[in-house]
GROMACS .gro file of N, CA and C in nm:
model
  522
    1UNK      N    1  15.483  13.241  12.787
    1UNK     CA    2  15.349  13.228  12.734
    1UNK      C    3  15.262  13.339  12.788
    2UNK      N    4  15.180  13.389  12.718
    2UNK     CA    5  15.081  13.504  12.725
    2UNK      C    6  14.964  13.439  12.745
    3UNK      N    7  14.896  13.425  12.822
    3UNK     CA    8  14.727  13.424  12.835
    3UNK      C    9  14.639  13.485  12.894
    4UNK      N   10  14.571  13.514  12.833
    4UNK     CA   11  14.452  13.651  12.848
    4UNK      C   12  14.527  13.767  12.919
    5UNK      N   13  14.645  13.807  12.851
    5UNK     CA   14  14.690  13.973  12.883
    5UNK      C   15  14.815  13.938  13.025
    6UNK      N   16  14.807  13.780  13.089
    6UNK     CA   17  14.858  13.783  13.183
    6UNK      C   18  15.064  13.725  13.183
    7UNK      N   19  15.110  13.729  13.207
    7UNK     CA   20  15.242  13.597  13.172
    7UNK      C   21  15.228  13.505  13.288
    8UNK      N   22  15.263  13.392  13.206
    8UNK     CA   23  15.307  13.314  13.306
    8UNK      C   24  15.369  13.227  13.303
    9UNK      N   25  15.411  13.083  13.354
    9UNK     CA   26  15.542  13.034  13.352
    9UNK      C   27  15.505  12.900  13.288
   10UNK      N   28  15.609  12.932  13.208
   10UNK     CA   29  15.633  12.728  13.142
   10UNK      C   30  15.697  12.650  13.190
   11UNK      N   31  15.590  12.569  13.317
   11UNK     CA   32  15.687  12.498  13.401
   11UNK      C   33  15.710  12.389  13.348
   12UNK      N   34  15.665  12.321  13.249
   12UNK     CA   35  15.708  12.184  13.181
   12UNK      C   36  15.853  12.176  13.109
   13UNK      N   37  15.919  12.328  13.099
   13UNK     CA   38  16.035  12.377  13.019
   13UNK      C   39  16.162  12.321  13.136
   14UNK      N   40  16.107  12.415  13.267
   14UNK     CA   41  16.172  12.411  13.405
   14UNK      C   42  16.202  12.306  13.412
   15UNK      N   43  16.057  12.186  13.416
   15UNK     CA   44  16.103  12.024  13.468
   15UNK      C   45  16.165  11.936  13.381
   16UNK      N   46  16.184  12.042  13.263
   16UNK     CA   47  16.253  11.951  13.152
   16UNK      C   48  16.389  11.922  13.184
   17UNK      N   49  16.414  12.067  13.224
   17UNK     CA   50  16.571  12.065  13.223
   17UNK      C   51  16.629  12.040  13.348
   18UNK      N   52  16.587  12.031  13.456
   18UNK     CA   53  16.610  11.984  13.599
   18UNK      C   54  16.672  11.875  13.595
   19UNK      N   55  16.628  11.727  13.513
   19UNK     CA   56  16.741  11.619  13.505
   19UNK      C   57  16.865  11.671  13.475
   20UNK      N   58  16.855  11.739  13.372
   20UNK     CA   59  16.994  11.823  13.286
   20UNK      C   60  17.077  11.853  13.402
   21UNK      N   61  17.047  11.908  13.479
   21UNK     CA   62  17.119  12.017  13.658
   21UNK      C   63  17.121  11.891  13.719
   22UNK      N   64  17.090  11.782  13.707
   22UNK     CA   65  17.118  11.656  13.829
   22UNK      C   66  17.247  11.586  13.748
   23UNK      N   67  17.318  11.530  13.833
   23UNK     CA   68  17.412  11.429  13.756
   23UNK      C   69  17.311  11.283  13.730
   24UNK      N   70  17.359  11.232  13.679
   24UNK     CA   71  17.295  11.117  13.703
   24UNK      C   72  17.247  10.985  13.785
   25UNK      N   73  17.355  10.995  13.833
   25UNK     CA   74  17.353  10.889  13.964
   25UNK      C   75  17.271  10.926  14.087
   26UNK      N   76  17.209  11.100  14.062
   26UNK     CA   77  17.217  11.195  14.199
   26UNK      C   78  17.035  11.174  14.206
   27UNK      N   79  16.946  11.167  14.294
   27UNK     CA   80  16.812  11.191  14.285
   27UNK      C   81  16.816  11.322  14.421
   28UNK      N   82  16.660  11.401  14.407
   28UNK     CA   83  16.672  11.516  14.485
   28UNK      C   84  16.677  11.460  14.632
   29UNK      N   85  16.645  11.323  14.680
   29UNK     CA   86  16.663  11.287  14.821
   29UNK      C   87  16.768  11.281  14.859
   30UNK      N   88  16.862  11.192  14.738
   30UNK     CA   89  17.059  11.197  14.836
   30UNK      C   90  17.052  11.335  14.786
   31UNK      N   91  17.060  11.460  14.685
   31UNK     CA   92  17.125  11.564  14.720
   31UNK      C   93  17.068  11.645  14.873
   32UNK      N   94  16.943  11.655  14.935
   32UNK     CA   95  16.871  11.672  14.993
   32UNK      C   96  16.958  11.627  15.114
   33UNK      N   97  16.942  11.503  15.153
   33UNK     CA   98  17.021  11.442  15.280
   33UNK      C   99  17.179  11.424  15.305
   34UNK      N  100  17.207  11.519  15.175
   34UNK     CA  101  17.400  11.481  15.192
   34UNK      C  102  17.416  11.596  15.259
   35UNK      N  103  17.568  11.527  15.369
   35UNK     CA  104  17.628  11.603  15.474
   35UNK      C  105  17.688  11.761  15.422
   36UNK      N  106  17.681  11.847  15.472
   36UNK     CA  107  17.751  11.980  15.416
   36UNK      C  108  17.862  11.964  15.504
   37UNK      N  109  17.918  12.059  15.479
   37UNK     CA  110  18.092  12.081  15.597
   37UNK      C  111  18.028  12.148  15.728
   38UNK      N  112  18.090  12.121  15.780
   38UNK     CA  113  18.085  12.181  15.972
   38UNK      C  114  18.117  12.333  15.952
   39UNK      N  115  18.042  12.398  16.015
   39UNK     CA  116  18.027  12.579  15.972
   39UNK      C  117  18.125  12.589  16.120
   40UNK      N  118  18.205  12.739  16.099
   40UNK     CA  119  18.268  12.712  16.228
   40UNK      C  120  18.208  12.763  16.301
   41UNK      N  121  18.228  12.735  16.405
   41UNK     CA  122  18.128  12.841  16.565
   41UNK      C  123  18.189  12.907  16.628
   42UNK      N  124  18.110  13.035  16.652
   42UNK     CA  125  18.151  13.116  16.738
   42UNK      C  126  18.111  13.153  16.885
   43UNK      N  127  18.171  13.150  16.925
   43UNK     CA  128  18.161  13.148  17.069
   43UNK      C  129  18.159  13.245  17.137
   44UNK      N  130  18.134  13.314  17.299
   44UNK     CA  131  18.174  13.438  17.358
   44UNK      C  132  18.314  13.366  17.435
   45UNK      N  133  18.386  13.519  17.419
   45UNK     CA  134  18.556  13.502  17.460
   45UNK      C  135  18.521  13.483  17.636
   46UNK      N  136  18.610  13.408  17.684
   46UNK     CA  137  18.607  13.426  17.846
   46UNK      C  138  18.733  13.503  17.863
   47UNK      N  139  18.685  13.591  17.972
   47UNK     CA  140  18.800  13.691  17.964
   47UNK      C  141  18.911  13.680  18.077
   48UNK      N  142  18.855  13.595  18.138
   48UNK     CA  143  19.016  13.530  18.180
   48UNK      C  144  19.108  13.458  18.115
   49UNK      N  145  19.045  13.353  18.000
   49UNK     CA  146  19.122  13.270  17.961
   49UNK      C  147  19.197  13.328  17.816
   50UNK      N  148  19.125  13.424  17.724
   50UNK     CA  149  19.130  13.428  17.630
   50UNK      C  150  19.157  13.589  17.549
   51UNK      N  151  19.145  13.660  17.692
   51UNK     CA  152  19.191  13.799  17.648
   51UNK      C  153  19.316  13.824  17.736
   52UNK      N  154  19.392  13.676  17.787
   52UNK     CA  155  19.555  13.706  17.801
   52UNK      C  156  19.626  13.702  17.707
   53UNK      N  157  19.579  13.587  17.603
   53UNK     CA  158  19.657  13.538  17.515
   53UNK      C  159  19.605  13.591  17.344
   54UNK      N  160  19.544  13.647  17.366
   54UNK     CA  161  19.482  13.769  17.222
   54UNK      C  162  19.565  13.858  17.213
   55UNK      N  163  19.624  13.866  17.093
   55UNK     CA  164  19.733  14.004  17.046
   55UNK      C  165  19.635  14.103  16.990
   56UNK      N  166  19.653  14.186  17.024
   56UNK     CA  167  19.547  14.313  16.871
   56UNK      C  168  19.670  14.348  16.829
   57UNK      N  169  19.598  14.429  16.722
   57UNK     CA  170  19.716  14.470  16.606
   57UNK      C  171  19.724  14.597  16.657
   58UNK      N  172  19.837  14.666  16.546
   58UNK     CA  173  19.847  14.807  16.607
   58UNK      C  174  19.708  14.865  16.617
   59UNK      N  175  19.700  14.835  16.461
   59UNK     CA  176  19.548  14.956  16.460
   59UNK      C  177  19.426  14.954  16.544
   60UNK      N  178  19.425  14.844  16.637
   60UNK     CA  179  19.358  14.820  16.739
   60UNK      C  180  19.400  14.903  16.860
   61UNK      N  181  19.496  14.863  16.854
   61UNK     CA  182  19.529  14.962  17.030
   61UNK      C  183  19.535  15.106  16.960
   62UNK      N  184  19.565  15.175  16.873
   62UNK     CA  185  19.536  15.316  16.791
   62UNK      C  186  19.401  15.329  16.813
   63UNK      N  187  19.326  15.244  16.782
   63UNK     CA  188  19.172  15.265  16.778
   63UNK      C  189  19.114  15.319  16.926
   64UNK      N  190  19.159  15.208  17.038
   64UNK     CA  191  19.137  15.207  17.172
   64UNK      C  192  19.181  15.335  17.223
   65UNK      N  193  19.307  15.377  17.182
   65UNK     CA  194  19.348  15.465  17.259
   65UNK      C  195  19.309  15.613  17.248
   66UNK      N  196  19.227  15.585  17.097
   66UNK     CA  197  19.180  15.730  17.040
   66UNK      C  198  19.084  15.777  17.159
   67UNK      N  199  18.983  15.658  17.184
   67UNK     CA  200  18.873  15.660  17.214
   67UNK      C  201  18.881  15.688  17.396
   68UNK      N  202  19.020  15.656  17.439
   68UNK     CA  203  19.036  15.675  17.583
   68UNK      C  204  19.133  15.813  17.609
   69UNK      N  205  19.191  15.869  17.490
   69UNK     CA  206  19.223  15.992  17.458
   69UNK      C  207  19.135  16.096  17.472
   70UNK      N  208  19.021  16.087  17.396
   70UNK     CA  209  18.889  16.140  17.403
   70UNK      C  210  18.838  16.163  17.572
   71UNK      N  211  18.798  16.034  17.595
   71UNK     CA  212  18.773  16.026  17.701
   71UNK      C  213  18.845  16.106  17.844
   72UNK      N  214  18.969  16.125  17.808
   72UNK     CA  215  19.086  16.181  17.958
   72UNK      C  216  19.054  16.304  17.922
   73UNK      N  217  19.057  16.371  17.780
   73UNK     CA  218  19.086  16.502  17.727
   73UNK      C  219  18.899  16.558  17.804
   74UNK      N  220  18.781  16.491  17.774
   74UNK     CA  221  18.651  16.547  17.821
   74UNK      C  222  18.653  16.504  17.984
   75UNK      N  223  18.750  16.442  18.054
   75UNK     CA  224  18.710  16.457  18.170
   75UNK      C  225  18.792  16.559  18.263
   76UNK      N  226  18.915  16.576  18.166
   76UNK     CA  227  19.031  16.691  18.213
   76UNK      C  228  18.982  16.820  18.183
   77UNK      N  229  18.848  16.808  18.127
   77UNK     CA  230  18.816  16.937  18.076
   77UNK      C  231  18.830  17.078  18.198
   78UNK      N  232  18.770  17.044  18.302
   78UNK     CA  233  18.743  17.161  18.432
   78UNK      C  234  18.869  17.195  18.422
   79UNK      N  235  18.972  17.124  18.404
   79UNK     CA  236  19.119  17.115  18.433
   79UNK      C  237  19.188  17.230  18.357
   80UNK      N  238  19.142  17.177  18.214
   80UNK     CA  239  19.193  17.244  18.105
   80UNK      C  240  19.141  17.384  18.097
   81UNK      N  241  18.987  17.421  18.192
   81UNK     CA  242  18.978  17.549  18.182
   81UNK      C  243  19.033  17.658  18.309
   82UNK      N  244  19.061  17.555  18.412
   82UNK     CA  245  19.088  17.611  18.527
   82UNK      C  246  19.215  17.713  18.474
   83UNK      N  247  19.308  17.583  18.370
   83UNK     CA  248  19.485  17.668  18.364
   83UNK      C  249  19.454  17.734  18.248
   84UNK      N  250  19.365  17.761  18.181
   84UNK     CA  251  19.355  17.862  18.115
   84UNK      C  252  19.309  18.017  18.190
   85UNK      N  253  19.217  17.949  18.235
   85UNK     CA  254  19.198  18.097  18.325
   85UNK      C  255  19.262  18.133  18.430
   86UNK      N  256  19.374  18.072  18.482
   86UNK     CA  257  19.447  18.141  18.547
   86UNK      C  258  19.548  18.196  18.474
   87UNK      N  259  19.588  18.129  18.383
   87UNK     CA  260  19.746  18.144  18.301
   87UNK      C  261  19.725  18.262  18.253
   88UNK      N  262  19.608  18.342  18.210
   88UNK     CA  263  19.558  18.458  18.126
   88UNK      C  264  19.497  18.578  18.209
   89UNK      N  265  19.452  18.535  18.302
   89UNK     CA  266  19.388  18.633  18.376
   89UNK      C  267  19.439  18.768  18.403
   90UNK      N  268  19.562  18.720  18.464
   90UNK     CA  269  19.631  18.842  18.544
   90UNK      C  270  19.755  18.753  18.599
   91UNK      N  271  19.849  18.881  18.611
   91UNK     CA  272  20.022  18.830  18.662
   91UNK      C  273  19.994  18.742  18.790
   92UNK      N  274  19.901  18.748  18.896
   92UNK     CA  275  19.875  18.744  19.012
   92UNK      C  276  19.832  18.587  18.998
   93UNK      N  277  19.735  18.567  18.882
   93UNK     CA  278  19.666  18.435  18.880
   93UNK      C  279  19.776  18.346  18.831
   94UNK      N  280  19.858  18.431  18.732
   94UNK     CA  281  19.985  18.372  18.677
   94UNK      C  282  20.060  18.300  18.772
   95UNK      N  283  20.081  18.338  18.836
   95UNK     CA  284  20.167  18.328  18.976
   95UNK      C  285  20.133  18.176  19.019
   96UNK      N  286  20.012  18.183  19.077
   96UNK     CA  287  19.889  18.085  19.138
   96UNK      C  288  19.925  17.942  19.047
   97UNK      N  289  19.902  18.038  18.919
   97UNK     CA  290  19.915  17.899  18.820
   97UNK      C  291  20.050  17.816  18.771
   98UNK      N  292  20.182  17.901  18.808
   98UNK     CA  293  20.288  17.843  18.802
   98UNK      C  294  20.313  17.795  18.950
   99UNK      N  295  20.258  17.848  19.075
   99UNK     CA  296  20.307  17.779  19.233
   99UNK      C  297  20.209  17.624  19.174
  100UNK      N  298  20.113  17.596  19.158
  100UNK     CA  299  20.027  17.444  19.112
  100UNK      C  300  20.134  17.384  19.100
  101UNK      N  301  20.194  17.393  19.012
  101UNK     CA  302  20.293  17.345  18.924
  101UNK      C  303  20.408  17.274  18.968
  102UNK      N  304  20.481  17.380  19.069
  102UNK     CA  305  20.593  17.379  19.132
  102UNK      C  306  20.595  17.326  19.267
  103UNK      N  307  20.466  17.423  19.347
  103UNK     CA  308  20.471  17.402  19.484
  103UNK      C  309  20.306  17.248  19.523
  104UNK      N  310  20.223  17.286  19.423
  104UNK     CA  311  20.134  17.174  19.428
  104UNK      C  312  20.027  17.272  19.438
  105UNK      N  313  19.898  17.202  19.478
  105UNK     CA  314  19.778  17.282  19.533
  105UNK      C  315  19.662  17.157  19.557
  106UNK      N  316  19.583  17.172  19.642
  106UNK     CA  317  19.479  17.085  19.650
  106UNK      C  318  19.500  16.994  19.744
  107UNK      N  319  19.618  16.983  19.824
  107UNK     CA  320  19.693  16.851  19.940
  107UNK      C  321  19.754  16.776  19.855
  108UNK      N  322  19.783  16.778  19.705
  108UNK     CA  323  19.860  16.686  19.586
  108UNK      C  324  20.020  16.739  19.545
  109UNK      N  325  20.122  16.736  19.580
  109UNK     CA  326  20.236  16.782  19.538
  109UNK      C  327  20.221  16.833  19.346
  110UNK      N  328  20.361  16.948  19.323
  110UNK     CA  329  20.329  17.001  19.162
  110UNK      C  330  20.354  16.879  19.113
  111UNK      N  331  20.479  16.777  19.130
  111UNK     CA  332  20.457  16.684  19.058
  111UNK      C  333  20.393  16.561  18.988
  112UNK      N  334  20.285  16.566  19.095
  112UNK     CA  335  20.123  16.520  19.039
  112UNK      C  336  20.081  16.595  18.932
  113UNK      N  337  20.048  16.723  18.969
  113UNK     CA  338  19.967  16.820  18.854
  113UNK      C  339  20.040  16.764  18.738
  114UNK      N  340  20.188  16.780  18.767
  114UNK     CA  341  20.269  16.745  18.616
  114UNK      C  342  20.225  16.654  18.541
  115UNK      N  343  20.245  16.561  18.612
  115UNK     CA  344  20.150  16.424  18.563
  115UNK      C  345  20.040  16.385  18.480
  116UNK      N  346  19.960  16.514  18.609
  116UNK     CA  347  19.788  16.476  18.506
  116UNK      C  348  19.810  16.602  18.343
  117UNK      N  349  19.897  16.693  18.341
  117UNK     CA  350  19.926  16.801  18.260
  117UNK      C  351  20.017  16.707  18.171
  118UNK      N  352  20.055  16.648  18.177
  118UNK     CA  353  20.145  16.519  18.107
  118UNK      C  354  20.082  16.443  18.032
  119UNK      N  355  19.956  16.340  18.088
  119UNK     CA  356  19.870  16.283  18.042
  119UNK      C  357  19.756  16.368  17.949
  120UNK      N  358  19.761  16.496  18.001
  120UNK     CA  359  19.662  16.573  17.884
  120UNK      C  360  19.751  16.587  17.763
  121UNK      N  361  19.850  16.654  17.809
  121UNK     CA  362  19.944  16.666  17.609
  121UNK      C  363  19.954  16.514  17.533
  122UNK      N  364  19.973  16.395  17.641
  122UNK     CA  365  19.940  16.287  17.527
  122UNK      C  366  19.832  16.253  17.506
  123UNK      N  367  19.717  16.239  17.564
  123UNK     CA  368  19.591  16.270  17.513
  123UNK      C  369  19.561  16.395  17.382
  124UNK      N  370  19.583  16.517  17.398
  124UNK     CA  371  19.557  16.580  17.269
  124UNK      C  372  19.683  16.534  17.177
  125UNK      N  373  19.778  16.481  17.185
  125UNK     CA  374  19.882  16.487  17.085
  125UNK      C  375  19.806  16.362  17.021
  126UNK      N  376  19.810  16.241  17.110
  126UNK     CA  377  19.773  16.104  17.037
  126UNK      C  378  19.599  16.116  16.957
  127UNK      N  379  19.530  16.233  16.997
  127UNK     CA  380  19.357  16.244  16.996
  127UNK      C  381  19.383  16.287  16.803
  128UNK      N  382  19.457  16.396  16.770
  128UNK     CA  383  19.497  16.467  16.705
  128UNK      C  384  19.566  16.412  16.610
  129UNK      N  385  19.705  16.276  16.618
  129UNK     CA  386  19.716  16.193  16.505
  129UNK      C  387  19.635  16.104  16.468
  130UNK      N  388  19.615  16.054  16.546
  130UNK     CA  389  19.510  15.938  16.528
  130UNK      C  390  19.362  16.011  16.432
  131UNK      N  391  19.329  16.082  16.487
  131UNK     CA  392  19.246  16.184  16.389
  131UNK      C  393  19.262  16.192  16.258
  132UNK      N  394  19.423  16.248  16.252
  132UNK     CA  395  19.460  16.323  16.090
  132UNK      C  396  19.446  16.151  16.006
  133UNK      N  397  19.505  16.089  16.055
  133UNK     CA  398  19.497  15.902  16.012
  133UNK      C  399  19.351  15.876  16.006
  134UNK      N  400  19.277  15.875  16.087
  134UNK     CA  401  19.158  15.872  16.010
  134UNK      C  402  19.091  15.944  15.947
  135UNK      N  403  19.101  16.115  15.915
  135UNK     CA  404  19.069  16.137  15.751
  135UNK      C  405  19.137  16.074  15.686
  136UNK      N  406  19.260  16.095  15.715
  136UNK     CA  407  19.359  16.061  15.566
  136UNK      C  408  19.278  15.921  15.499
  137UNK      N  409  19.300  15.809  15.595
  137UNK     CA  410  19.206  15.729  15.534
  137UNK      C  411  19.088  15.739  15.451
  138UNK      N  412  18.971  15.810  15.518
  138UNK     CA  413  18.912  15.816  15.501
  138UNK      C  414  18.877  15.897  15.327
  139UNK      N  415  18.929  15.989  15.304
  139UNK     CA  416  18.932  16.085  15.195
  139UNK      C  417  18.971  16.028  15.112
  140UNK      N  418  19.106  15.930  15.116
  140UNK     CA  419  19.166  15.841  15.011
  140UNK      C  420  19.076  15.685  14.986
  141UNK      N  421  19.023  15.642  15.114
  141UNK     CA  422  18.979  15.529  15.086
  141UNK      C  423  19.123  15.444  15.085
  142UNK      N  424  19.227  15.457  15.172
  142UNK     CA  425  19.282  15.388  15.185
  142UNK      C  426  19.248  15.241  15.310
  143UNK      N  427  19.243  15.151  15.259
  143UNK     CA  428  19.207  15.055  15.382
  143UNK      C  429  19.301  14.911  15.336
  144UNK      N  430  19.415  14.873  15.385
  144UNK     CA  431  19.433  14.748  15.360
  144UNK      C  432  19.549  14.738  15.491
  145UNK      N  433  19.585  14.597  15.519
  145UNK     CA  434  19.589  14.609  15.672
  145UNK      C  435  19.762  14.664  15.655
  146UNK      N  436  19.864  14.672  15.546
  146UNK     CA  437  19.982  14.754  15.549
  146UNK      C  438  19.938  14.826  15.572
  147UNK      N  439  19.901  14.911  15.577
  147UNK     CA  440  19.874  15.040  15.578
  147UNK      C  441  19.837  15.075  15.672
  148UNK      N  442  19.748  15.013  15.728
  148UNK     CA  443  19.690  14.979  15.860
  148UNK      C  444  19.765  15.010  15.935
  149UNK      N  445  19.831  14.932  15.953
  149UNK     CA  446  19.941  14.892  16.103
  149UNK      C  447  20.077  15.011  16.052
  150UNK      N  448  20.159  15.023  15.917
  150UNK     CA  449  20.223  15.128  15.908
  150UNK      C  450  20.196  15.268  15.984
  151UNK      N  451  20.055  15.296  15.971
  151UNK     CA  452  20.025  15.412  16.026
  151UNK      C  453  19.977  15.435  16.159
  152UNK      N  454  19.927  15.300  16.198
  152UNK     CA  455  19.925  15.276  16.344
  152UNK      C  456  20.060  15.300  16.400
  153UNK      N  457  20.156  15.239  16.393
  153UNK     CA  458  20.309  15.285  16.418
  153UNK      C  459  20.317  15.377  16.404
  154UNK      N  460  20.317  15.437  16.321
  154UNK     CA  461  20.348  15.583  16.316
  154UNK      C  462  20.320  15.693  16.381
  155UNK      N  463  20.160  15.680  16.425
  155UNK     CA  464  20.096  15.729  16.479
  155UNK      C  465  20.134  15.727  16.647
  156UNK      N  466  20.131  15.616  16.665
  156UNK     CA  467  20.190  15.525  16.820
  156UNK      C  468  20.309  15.609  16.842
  157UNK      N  469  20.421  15.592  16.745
  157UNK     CA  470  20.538  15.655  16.782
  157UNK      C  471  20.570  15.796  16.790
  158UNK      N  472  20.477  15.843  16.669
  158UNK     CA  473  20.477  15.999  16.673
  158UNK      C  474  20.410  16.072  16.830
  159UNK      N  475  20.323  16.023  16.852
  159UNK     CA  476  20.260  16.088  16.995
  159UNK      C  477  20.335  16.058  17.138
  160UNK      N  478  20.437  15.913  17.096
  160UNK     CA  479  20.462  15.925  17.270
  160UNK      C  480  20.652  16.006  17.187
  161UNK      N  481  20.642  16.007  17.097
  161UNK     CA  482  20.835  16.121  17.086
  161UNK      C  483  20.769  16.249  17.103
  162UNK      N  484  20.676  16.277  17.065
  162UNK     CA  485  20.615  16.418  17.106
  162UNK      C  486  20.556  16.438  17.228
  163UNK      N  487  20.514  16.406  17.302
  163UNK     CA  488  20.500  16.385  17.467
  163UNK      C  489  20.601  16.336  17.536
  164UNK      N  490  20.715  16.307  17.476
  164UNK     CA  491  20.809  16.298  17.538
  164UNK      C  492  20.926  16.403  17.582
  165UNK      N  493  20.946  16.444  17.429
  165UNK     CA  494  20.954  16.643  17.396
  165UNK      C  495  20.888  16.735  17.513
  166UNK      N  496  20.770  16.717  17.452
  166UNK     CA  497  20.702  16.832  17.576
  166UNK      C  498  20.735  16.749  17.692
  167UNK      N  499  20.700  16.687  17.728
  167UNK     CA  500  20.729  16.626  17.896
  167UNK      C  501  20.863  16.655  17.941
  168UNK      N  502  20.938  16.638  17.858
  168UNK     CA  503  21.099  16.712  17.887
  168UNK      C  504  21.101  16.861  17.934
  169UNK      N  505  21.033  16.922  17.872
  169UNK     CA  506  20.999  17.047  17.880
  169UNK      C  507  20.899  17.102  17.993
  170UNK      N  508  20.822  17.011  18.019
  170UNK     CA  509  20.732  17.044  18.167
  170UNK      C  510  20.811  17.030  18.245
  171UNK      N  511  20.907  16.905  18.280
  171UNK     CA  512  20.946  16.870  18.376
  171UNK      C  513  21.106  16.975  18.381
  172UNK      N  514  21.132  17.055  18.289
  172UNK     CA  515  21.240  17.163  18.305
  172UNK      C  516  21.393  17.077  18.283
  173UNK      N  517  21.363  16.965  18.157
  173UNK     CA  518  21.482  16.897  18.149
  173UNK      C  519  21.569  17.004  18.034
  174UNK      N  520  21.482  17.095  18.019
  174UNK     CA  521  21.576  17.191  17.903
  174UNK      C  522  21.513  17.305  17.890
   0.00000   0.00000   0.00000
């Protein structure tokens, strides 16, 4: 209905048809006061009791580990520039930088260094799939949880056979 230039509502139309939307037996007080279902609740996890017995999926610990990958690779950083600048410098620093290695340096035996030089190649190896997996995702819009966890595996397995490779190879198994 139009009056004076304005609209407005035909609520006698509304209350017409409102019995129509009720069953019959139903008035708006019992629909009003009837029970709904129990919503479920959520709670905070206690982490003694409840993060023993919690599985994550692959793509969870992929996720975690990207993020603590990250994390080793920016705190190994001094690390990562120290053996660059020795490895390049000069034959002399060369030297310096293969005795670390072998003979140790710092009061830490080489086979420490190996270690933390160990933990950096699986850090960039695992930083680096886990990466290419999330463009890939991302560009395709692939998201469903096969896929998910397929490539979580994949990912998982590809970084520690390839740090395993190189680690063979640090440690002079070939």
């Amino acid at each position: 209905r139009r009056v004076h230039g304005v609209f407005t509502c035909n609520c006698n139309a509304v209350t017409r048809q409102l019995p129509d939307l009720l069953h019959e037996s139903q008035t708006m007080t019992e629909l009003a006061s009837k029970q709904r279902p129990k919503r479920p609740e959520f709670r905070n996890i206690n982490a003694f009791k409840d993060l023993t017995t919690y599985r994550m999926t692959p793509a969870a610990w992929v996720s975690i580990l990207h993020r603590a990958s990250g994390v080793i690779m920016f705190v190994l950083m001094p690390f990562i520039i120290w053996m660059f600048d020795t490895s390049v410098s000069s034959e002399i620093s060369f030297d310096k930088f293969k005795a670390a290695f072998n003979i140790g340096m710092l009061g830490l035996p080489g086979f420490v260094w190996k270690l933390v030089a160990l933990a950096l190649i699986w850090a960039y190896l695992h930083h680096f799939i886990a990466g290419l997996r999330h463009l890939y995702m991302d560009a395709t819009h692939t998201l469903s949880n096969e896929f998910g966890k397929s490539t979580a595996l994949i990912t998982l397995g590809l970084s520690i056979l390839l740090t395993l490779v190189l680690g063979a190879k640090l440690f002079g198994l070939y």
